[in-house]
PDB file of C-alpha atoms in Angstrom:
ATOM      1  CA  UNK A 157       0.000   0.000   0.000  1.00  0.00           C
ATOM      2  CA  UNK A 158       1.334   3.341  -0.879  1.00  0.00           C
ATOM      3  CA  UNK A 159       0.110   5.551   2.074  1.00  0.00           C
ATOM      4  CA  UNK A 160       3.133   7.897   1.883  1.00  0.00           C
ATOM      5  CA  UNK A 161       2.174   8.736  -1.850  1.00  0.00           C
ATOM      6  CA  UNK A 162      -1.586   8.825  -0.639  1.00  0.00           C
ATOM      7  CA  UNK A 163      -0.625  11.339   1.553  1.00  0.00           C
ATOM      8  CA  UNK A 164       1.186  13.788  -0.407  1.00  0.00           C
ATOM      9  CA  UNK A 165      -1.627  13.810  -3.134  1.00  0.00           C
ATOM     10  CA  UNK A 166      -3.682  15.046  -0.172  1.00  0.00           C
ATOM     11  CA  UNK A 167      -1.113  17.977   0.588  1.00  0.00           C
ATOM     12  CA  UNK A 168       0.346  16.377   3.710  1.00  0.00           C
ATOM     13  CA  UNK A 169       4.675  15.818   3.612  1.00  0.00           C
ATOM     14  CA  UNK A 170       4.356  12.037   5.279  1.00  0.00           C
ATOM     15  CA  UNK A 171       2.822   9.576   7.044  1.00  0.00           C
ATOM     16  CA  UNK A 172       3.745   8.023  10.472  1.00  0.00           C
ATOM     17  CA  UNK A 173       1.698   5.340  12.073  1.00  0.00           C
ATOM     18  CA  UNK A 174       1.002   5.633  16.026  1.00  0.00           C
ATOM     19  CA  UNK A 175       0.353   2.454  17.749  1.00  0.00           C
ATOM     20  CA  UNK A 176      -2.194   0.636  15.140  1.00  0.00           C
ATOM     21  CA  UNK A 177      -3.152   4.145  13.354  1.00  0.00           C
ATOM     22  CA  UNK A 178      -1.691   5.558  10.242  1.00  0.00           C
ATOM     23  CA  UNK A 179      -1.883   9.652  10.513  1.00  0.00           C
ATOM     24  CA  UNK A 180      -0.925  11.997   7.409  1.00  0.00           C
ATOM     25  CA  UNK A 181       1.400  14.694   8.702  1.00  0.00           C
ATOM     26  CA  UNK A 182       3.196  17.878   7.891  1.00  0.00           C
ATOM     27  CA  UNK A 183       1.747  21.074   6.269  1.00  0.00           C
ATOM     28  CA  UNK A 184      -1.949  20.472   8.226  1.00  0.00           C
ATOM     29  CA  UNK A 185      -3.018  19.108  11.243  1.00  0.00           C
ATOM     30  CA  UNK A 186      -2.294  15.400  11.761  1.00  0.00           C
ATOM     31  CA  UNK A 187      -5.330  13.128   9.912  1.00  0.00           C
ATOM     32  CA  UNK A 188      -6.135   9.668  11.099  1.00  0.00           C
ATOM     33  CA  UNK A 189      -5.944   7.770   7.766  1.00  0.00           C
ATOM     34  CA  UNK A 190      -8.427   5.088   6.907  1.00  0.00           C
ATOM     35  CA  UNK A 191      -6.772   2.206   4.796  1.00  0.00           C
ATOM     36  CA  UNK A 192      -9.309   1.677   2.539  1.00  0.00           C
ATOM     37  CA  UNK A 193      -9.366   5.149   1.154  1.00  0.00           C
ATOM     38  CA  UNK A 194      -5.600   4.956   0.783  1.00  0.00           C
ATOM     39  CA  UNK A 195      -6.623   1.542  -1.759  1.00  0.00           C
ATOM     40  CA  UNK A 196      -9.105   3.597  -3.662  1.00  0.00           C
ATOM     41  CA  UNK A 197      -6.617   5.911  -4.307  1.00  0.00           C
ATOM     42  CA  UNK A 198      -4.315   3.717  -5.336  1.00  0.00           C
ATOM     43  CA  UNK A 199      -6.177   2.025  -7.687  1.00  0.00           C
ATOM     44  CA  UNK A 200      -8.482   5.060  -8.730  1.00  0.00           C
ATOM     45  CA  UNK A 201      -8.446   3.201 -12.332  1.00  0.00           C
ATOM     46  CA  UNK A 202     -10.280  -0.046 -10.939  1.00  0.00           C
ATOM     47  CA  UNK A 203     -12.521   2.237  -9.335  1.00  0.00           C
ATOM     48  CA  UNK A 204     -13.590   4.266 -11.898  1.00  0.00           C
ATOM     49  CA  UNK A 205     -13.853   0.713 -13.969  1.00  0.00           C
ATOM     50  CA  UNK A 206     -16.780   0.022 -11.343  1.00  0.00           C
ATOM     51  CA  UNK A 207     -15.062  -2.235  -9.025  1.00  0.00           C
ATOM     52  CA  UNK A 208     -14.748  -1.842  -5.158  1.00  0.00           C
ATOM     53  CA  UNK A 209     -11.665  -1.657  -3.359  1.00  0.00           C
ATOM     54  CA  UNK A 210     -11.182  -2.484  -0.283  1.00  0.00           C
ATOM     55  CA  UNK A 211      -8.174  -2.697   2.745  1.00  0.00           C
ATOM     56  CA  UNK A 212      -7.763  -6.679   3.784  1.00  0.00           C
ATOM     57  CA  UNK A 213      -5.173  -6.745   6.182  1.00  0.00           C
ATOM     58  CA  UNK A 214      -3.029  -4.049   5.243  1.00  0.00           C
ATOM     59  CA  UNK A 215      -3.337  -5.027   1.462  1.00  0.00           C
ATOM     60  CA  UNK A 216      -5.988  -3.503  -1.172  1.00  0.00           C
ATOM     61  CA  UNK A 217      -8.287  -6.186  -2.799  1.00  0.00           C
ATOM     62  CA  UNK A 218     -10.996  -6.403  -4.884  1.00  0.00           C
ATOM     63  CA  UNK A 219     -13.163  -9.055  -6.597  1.00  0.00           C
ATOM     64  CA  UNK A 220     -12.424  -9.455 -10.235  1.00  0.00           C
ATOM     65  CA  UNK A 221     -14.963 -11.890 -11.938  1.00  0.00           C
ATOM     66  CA  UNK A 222     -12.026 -12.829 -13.888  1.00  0.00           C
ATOM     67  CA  UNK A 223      -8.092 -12.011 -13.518  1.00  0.00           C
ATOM     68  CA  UNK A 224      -5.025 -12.752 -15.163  1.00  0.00           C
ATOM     69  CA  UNK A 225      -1.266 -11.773 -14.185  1.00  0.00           C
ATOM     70  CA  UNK A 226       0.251 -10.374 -17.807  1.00  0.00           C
ATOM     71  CA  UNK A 227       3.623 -10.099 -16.700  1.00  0.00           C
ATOM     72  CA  UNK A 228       6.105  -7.672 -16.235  1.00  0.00           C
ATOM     73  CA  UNK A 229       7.137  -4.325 -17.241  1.00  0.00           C
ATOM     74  CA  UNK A 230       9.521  -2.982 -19.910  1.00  0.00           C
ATOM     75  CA  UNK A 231      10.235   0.261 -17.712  1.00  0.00           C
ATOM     76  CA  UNK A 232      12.817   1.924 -19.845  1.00  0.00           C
ATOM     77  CA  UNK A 233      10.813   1.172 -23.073  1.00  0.00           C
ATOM     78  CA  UNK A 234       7.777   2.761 -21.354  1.00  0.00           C
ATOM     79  CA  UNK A 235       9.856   6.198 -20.300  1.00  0.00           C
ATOM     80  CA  UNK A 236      11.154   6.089 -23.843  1.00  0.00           C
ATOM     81  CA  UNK A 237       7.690   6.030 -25.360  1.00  0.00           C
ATOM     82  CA  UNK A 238       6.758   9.322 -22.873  1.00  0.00           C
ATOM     83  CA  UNK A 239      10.358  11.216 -24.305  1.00  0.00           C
ATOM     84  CA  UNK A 240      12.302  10.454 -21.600  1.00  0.00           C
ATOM     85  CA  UNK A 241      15.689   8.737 -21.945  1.00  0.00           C
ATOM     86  CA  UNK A 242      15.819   6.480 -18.880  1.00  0.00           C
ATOM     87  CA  UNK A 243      14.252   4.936 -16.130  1.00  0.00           C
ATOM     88  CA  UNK A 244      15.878   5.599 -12.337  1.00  0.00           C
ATOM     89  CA  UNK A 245      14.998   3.498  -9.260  1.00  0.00           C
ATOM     90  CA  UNK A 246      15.720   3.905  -5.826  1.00  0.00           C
ATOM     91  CA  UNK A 247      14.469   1.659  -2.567  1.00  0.00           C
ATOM     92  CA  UNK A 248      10.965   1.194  -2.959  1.00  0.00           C
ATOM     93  CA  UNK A 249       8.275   1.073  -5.453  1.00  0.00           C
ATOM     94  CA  UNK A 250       7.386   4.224  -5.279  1.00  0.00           C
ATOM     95  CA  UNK A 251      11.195   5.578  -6.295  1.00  0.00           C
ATOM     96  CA  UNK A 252      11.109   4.449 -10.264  1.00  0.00           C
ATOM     97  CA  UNK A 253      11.262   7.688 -12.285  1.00  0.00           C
ATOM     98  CA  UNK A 254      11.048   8.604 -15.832  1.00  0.00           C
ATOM     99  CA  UNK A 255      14.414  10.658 -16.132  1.00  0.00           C
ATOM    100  CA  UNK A 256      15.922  12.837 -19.079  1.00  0.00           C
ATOM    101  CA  UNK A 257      16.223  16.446 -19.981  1.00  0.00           C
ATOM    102  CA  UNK A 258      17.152  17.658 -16.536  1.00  0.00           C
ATOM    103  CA  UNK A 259      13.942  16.202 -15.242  1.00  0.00           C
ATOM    104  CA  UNK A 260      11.940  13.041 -13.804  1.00  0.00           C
ATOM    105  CA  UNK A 261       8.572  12.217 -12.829  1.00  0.00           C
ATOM    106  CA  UNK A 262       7.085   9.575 -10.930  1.00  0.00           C
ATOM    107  CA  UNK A 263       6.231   6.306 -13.009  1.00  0.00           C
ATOM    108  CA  UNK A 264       2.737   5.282 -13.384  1.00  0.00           C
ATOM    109  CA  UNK A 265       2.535   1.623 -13.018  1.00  0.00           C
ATOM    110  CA  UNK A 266      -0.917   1.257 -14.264  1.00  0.00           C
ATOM    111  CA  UNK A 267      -0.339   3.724 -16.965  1.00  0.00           C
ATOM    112  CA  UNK A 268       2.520   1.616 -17.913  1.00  0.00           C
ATOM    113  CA  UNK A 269       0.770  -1.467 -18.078  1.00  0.00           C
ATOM    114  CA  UNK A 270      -1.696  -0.202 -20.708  1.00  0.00           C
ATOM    115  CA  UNK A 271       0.818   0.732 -22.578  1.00  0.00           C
ATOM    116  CA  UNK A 272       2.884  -2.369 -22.387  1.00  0.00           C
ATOM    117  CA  UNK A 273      -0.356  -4.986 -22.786  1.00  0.00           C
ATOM    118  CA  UNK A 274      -2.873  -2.978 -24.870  1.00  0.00           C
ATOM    119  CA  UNK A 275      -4.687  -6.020 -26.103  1.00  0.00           C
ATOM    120  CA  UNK A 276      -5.933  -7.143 -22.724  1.00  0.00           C
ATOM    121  CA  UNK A 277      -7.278  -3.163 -22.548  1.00  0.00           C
ATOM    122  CA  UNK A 278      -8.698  -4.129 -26.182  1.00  0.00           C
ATOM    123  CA  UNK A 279     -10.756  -6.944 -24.504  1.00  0.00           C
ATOM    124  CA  UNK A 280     -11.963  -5.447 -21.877  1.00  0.00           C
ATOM    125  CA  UNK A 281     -10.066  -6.186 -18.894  1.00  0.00           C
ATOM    126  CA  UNK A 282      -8.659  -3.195 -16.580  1.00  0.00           C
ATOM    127  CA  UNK A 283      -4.834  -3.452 -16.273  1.00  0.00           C
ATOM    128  CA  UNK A 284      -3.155  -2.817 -13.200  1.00  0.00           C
ATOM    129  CA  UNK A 285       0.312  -2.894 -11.735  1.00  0.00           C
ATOM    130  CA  UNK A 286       0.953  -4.866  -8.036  1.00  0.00           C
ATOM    131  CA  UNK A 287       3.355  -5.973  -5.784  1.00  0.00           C
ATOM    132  CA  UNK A 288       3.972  -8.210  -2.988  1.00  0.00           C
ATOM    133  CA  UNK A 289       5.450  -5.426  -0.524  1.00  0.00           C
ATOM    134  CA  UNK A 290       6.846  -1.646  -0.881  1.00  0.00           C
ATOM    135  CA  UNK A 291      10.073  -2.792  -1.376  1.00  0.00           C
ATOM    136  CA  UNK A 292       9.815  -5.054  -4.389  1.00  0.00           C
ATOM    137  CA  UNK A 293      10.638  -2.582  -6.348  1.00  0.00           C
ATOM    138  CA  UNK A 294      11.617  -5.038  -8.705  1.00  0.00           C
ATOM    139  CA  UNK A 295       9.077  -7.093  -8.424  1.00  0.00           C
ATOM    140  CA  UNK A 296       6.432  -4.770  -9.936  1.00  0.00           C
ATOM    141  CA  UNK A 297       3.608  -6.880 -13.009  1.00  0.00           C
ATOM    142  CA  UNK A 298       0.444  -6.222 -14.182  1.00  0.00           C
ATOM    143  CA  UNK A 299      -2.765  -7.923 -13.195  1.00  0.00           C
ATOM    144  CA  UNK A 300      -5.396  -8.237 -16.068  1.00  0.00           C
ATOM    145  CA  UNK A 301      -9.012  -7.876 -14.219  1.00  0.00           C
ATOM    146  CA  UNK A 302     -12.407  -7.933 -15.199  1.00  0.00           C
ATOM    147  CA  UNK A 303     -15.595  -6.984 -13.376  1.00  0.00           C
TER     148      UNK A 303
END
């Protein structure tokens, strides 16, 4: 779950959990974060595709009808495609950027998996990245899902 990321695209600098709470901080007052809103902002796509998101145990889910993992990621063909010369990582997942020109943006995973498996988008199916913890950041493939 990306509740750092979450919490910047809210306005806040971080997040910091307290005991079993998860609080966006910096810039406002503390806010008590609710899990499940940090999954539908995660995977706004699925939800705008109709499907629910949910927290389960620290993890988002949903309930495809069907699913099917695509594979992985060609993450310096993708930045290529968007201009950019290179693709940068750091430590987690949410480090890949797009880098060239004196600049780099953040990498959208589910943007890239579109682009990297547009005939499961031609049949229907809503393509999204995943991975098994924050730092996998090489561990990042796209699920195929339909509702």
């Amino acid at each position: 779950m990306m509740i750092r990321e979450a919490c910047q695209a809210a306005g806040f600098n971080d997040a910091v959990r307290r005991s079993d709470v998860w609080f966006c901080t910096g810039n406002k007052p503390d806010q008590a974060i609710l899990l499940s809103n940090v999954c539908r902002w995660q995977f706004s796509d699925l939800v705008a595709a109709g499907f629910t998101v949910t927290n389960n145990g620290g993890r988002c889910w949903t309930n495809p009808s069907a699913y099917s993992d695509v594979g992985g990621i060609a993450v310096n063909q993708y930045c290529n495609s968007l201009g950019y010369s290179d693709a940068t990582v750091g430590e987690t997942v949410a480090s890949w950027r797009c880098a060239g020109h004196g600049t780099s943006v953040p990498i959208d995973f589910h943007a890239a998996c579109r682009w990297q498996y547009p005939v499961w988008v031609g049949r229907g199916f809503s393509l999204v990245s995943y991975f098994n913890s924050y730092g996998d950041r090489f561990g990042i493939k796209c699920l195929a899902l339909l509702r």
